[in-house]
CSV table of C-alpha atoms and ligand atoms in Angstrom, one decimal:
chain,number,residue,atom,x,y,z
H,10,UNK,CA,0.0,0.0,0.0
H,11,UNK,CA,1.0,3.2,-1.0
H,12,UNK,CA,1.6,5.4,2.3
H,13,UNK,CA,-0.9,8.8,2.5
H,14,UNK,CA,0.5,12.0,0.5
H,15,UNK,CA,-1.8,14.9,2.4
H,16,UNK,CA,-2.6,15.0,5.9
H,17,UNK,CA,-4.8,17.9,6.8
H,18,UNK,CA,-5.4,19.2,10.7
H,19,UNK,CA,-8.6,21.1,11.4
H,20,UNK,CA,-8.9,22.5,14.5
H,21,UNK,CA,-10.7,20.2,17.0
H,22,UNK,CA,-13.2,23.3,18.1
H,23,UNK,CA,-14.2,24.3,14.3
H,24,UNK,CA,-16.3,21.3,14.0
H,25,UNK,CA,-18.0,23.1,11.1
H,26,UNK,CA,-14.8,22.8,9.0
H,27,UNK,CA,-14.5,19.0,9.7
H,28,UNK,CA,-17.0,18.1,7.2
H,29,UNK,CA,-14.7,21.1,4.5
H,30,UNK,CA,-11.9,18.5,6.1
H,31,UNK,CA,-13.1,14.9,5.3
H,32,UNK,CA,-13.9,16.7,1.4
H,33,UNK,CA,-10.7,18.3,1.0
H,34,UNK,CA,-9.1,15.4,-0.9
H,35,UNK,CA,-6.5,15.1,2.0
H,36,UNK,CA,-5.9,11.3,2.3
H,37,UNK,CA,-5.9,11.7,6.0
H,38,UNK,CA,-7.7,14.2,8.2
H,39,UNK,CA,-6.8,14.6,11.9
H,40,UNK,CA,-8.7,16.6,14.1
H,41,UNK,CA,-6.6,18.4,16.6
H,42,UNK,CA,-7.2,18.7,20.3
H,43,UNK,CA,-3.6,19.9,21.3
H,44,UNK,CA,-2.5,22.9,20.4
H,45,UNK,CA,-4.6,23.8,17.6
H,46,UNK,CA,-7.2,24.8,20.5
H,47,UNK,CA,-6.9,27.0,23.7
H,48,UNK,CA,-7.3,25.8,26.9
H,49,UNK,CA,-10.9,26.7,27.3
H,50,UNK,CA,-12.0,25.3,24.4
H,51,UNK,CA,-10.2,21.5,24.8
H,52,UNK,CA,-13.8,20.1,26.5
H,53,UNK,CA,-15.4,21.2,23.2
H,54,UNK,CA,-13.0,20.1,21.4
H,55,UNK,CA,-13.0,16.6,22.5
H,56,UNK,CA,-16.8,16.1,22.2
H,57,UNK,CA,-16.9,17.6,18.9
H,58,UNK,CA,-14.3,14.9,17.6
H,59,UNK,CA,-15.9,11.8,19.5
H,60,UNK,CA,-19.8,13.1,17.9
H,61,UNK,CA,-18.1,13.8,14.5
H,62,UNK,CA,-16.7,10.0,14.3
H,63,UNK,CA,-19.7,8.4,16.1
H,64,UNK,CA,-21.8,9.8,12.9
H,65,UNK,CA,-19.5,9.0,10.1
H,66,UNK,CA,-19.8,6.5,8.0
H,67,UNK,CA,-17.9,3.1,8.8
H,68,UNK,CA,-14.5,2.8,6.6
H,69,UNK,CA,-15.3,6.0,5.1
H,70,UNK,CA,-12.3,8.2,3.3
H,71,UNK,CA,-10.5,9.7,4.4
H,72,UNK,CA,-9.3,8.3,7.2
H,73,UNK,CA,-9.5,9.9,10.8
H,74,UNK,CA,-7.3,10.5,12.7
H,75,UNK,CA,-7.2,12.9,16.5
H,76,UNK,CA,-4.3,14.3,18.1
H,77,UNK,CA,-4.7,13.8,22.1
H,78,UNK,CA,-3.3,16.4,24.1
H,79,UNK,CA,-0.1,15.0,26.0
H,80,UNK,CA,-1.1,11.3,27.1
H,81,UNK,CA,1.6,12.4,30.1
H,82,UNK,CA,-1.5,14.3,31.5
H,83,UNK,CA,-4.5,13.6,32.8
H,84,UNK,CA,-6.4,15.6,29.6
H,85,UNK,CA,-4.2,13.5,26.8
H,86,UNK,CA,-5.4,10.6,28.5
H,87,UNK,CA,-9.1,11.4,28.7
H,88,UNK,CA,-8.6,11.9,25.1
H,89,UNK,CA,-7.4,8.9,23.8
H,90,UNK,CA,-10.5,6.9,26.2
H,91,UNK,CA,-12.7,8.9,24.6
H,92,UNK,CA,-11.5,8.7,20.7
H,93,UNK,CA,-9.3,5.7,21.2
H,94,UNK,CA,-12.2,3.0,19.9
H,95,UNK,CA,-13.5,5.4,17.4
H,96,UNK,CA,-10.5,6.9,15.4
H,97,UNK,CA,-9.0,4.9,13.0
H,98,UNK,CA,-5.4,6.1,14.4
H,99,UNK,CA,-4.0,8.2,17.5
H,100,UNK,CA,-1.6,11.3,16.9
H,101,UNK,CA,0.7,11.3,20.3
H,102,UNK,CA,2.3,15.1,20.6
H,103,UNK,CA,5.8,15.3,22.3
H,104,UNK,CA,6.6,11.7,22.9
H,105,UNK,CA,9.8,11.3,24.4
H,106,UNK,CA,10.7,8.3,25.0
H,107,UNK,CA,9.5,4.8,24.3
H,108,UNK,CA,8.7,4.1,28.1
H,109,UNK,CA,5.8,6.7,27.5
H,110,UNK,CA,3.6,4.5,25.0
H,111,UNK,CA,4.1,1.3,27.4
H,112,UNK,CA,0.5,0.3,28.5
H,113,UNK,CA,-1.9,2.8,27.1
H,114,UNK,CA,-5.0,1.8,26.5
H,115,UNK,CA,-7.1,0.6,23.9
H,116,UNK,CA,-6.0,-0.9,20.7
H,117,UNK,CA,-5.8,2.0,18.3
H,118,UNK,CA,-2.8,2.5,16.2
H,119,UNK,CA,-0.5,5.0,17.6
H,120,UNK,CA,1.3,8.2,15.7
H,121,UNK,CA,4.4,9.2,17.6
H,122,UNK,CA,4.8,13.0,17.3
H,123,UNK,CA,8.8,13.7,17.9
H,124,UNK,CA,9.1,17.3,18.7
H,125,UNK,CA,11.6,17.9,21.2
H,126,UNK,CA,15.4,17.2,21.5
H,127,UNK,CA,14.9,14.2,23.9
H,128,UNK,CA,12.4,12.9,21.4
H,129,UNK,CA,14.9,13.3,18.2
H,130,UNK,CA,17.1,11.5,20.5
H,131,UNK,CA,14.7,8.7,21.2
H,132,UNK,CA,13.2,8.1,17.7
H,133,UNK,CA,14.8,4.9,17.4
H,134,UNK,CA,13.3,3.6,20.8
H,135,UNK,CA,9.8,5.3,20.3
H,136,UNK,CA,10.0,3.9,16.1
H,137,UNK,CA,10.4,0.7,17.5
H,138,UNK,CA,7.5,0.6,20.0
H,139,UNK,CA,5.1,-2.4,19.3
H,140,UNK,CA,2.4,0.1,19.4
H,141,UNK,CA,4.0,2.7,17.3
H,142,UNK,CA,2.3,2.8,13.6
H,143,UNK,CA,4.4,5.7,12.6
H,144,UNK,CA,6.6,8.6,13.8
H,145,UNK,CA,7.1,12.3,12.2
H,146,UNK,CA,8.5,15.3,13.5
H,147,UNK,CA,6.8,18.3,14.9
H,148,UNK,CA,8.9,21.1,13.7
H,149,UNK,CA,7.7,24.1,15.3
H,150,UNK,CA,7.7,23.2,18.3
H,151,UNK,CA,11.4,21.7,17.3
H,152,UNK,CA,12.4,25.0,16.4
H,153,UNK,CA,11.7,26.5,19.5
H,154,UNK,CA,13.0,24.5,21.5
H,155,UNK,CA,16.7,24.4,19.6
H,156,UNK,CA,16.2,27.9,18.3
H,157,UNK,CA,16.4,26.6,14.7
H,158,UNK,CA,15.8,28.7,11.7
H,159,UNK,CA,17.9,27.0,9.0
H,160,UNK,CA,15.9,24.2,7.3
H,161,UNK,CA,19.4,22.8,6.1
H,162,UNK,CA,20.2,22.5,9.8
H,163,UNK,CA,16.4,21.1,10.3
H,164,UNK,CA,17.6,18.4,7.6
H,165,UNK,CA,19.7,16.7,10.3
H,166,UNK,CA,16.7,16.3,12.8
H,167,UNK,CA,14.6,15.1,9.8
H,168,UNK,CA,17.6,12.7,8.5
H,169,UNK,CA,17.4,11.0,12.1
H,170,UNK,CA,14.0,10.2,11.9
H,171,UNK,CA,13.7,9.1,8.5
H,172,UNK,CA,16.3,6.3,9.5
H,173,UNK,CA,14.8,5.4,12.5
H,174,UNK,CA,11.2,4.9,11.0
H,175,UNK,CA,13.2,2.8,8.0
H,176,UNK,CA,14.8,0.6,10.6
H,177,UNK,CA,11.7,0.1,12.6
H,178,UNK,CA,10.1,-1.0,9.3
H,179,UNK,CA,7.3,1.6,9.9
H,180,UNK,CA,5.8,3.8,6.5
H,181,UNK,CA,7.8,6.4,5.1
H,182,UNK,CA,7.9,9.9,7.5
H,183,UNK,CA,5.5,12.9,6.7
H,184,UNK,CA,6.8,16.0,6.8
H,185,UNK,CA,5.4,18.6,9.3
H,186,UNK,CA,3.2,22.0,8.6
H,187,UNK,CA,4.6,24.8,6.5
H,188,UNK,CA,3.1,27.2,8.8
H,189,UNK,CA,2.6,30.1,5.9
H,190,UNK,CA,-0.3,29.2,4.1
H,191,UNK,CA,-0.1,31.9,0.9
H,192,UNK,CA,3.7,30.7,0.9
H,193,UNK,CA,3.3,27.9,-1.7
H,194,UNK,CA,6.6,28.5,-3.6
H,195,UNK,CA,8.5,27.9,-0.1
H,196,UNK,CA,6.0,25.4,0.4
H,197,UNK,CA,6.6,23.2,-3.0
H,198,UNK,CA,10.8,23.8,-2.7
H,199,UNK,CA,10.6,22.5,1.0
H,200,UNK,CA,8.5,19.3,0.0
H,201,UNK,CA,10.9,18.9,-2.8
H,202,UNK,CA,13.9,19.0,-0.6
H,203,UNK,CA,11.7,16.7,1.9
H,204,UNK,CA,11.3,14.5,-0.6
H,205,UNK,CA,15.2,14.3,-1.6
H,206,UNK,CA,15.5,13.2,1.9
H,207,UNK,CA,13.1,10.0,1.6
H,208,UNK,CA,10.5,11.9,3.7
H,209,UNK,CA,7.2,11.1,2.1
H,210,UNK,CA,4.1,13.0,1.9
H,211,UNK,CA,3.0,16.0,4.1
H,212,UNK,CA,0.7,17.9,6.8
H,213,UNK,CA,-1.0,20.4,6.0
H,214,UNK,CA,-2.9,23.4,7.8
H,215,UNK,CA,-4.9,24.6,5.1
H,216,UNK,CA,-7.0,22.8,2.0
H,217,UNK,CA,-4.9,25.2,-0.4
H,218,UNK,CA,-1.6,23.5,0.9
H,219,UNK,CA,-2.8,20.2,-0.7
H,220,UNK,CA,-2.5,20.1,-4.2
H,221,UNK,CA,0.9,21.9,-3.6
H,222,UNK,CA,1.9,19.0,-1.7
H,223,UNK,CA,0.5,16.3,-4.0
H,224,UNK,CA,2.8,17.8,-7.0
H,225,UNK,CA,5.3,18.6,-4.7
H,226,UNK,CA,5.5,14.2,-4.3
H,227,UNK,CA,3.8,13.6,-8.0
H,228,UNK,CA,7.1,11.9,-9.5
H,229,UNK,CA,8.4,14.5,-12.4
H,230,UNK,CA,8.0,12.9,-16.4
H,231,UNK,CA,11.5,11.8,-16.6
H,232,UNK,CA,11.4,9.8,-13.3
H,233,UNK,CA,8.6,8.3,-14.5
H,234,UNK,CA,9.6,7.4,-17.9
H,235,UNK,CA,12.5,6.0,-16.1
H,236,UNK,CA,9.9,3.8,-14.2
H,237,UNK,CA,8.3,2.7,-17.3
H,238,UNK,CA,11.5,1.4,-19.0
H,239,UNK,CA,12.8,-0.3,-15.7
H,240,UNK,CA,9.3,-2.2,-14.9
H,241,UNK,CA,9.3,-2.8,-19.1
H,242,UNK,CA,12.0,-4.5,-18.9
H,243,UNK,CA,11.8,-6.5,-15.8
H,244,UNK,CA,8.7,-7.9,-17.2
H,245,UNK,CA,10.5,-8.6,-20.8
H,246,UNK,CA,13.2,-10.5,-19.2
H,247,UNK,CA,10.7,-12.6,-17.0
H,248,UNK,CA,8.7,-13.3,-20.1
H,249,UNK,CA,11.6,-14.9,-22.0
H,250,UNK,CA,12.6,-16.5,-18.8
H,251,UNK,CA,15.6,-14.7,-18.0
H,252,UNK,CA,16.3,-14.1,-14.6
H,253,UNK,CA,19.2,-10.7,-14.8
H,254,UNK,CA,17.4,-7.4,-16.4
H,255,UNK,CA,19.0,-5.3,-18.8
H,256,UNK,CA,18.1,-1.9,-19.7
H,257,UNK,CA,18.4,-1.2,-23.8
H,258,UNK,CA,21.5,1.4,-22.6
H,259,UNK,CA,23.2,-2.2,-21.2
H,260,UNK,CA,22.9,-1.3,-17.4
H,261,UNK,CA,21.7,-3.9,-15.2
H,262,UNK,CA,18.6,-3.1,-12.3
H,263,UNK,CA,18.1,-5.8,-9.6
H,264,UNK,CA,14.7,-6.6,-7.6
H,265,UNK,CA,14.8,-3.8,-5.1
H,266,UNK,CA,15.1,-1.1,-7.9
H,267,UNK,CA,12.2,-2.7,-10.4
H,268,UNK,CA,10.0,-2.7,-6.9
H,269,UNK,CA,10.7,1.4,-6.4
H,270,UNK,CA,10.3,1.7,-10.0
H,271,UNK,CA,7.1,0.3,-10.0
H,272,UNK,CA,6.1,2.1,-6.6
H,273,UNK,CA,7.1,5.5,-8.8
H,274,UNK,CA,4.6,3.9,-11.4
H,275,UNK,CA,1.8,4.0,-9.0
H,276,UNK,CA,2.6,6.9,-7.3
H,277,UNK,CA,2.2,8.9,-10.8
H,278,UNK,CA,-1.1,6.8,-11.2
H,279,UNK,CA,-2.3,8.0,-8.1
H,280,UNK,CA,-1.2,11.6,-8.1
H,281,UNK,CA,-2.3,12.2,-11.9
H,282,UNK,CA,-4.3,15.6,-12.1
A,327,LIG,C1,-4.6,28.6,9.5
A,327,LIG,C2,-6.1,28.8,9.7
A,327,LIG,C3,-6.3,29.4,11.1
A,327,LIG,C4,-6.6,29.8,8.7
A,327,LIG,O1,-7.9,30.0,8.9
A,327,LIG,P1,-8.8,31.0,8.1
A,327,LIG,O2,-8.0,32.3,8.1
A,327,LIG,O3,-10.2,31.1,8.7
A,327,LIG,O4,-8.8,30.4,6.7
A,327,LIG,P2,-9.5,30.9,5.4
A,327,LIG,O5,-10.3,32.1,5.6
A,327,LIG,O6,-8.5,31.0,4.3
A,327,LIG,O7,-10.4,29.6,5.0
A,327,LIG,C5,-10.9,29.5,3.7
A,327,LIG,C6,-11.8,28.3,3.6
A,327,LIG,O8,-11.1,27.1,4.0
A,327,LIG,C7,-11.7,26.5,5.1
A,327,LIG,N1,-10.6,26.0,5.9
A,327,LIG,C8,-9.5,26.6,6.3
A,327,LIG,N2,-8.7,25.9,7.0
A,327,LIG,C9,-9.3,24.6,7.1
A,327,LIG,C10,-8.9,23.4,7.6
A,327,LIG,N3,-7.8,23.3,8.3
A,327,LIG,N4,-9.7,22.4,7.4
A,327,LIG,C11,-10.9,22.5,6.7
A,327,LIG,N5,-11.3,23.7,6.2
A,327,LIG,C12,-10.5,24.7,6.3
A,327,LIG,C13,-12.5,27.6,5.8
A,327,LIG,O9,-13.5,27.0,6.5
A,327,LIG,C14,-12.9,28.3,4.6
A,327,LIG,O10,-14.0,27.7,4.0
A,327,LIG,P3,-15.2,28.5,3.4
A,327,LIG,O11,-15.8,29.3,4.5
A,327,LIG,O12,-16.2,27.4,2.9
A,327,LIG,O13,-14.7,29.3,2.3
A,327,LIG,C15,-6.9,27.5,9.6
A,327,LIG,O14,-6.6,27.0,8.3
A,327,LIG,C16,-6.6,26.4,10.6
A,327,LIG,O15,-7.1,26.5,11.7
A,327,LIG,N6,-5.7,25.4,10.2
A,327,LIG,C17,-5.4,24.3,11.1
A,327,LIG,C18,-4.5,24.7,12.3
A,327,LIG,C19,-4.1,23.5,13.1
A,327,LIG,O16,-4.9,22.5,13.2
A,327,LIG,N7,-2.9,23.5,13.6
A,327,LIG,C20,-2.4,22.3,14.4
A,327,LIG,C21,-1.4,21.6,13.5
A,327,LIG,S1,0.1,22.5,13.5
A,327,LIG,C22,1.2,21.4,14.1
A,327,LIG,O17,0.9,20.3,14.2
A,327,LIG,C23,2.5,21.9,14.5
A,327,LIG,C24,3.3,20.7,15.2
A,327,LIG,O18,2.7,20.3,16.4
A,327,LIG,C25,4.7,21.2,15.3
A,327,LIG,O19,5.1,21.4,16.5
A,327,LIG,O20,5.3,21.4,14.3
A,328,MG,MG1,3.8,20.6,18.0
């Protein structure tokens, strides 16, 4: 399966915009209750999520998700009781360690948020975790802790969680919010460079972010007429029965590189306009 591309918050206390949300076209919505909402509104917040997923549909797309406030309080954990059954995944802000995730209820698959230097230090730990579906970075909150404005310095951090995900065997790693939403030439050059780093897909703050994002990741012509010839000729040389594959130009291309090819292939399928 071919990991999610667009991943859109909506403010947990804007339950009017979660329907806008869920028709987007992100492939994943998550409904925030962390710091997307003030303090007096997190109550609200957490009933408008648990009424919005009691009504929708079963297996309906996109898929839901809710970010809990800090399970490490007694609010984050009310949160995940009340949308732990009902979400079909669990956003966990801040996680710091793997120790943190050990016996949390419920059965939901968990999304490890690492946004602090003790969580970057951790990500192999956390990646690991038996409960842990997938990690990504939270980069605001990154940047203020470490006082970061560079993204080329940011690349490191990202670097260190893209391996530890890989090792853990978990899906690629999203990257985090572009926080300027009328900033979509930033926006495409930073998911380009993303990409570069194997980090696969993106959140977004704002429906207009999306279809940046989604041609940000949409392999470019060449790459995919690269694709084309690789998978054309793996399937040419298991037709005649041959088991090395050679490209017309006389280069050879082993199993792992016709499987990426042919994960390009579907990629450009999928993010055709
Ligand atoms: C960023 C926003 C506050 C902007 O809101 P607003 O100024 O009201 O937007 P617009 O007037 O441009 O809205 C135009 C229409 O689009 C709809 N809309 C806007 N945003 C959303 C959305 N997120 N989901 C669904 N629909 C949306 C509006 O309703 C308008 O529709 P219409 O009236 O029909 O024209 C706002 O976009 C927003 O609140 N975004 C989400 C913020 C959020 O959730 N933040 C938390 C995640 S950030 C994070 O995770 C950081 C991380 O933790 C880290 O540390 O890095
Ligand atoms: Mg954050």
């Amino acid at each position: 399966m071919i990991a999610p591309v667009t991943w859109l918050y909506v403010p947990g206390d804007r339950p009017e915009r979660f329907a806008k949300a869920a028709a987007s076209g992100a492939d994943v919505v998550i409904i925030d209750l962390e710091d997307a909402v003030a303090p007096a509104g997190k109550d609200a917040a957490r009933a408008n999520a648990v009424a919005y997923l009691r009504g929708r549909e079963a297996a309906a797309e996109p898929r839901i998700h809710v970010r809990v406030n800090d399970v490490a309080t007694d609010r984050g954990r009310a949160d995940l009781a009340a949308v732990g059954e009902l979400a079909d995944a669990v956003r966990l802000p801040k996680v710091e360690s793997a120790a943190a995730l050990d016996g949390l209820p419920g059965a939901a698959p968990l999304y490890a948020l690492l946004e602090s230097a003790a969580g970057i230090v951790e990500a192999r730990a956390v990646a690991a975790h038996p409960r842990v579906a997938g990690v990504a970075l939270g980069e605001q909150d990154l940047a203020a802790e470490l006082s970061i404005t560079d993204e080329s310095a940011v690349n490191h951090l990202r670097l260190q969680v893209v391996l530890a995900a890989a090792a853990a065997g978990l899906p690629p790693v999203p990257m985090s919010v572009h926080p300027d939403v009328k900033d979509e030439d930033g926006l495409l050059a930073s998911c380009r460079a993303g990409r570069a780093l194997g980090l696969f897909g993106r959140t977004a703050i704002h429906p207009r972010q999306l279809p940046v994002i989604r041609r940000a990741f949409r392999p470019g012509e060449e790459e995919r007429a690269r694709a084309a010839e690789i998978v054309q000729a793996a399937e040419a040389a298991e037709r005649a029965g041959a088991g090395a594959v050679a490209l017309p130009d006389g280069r050879f291309v082993d199993a792992p590189i016709v499987a990426k090819a042919r994960r390009v292939l579907d990629l450009a399928r999928r993010l055709a306009d």
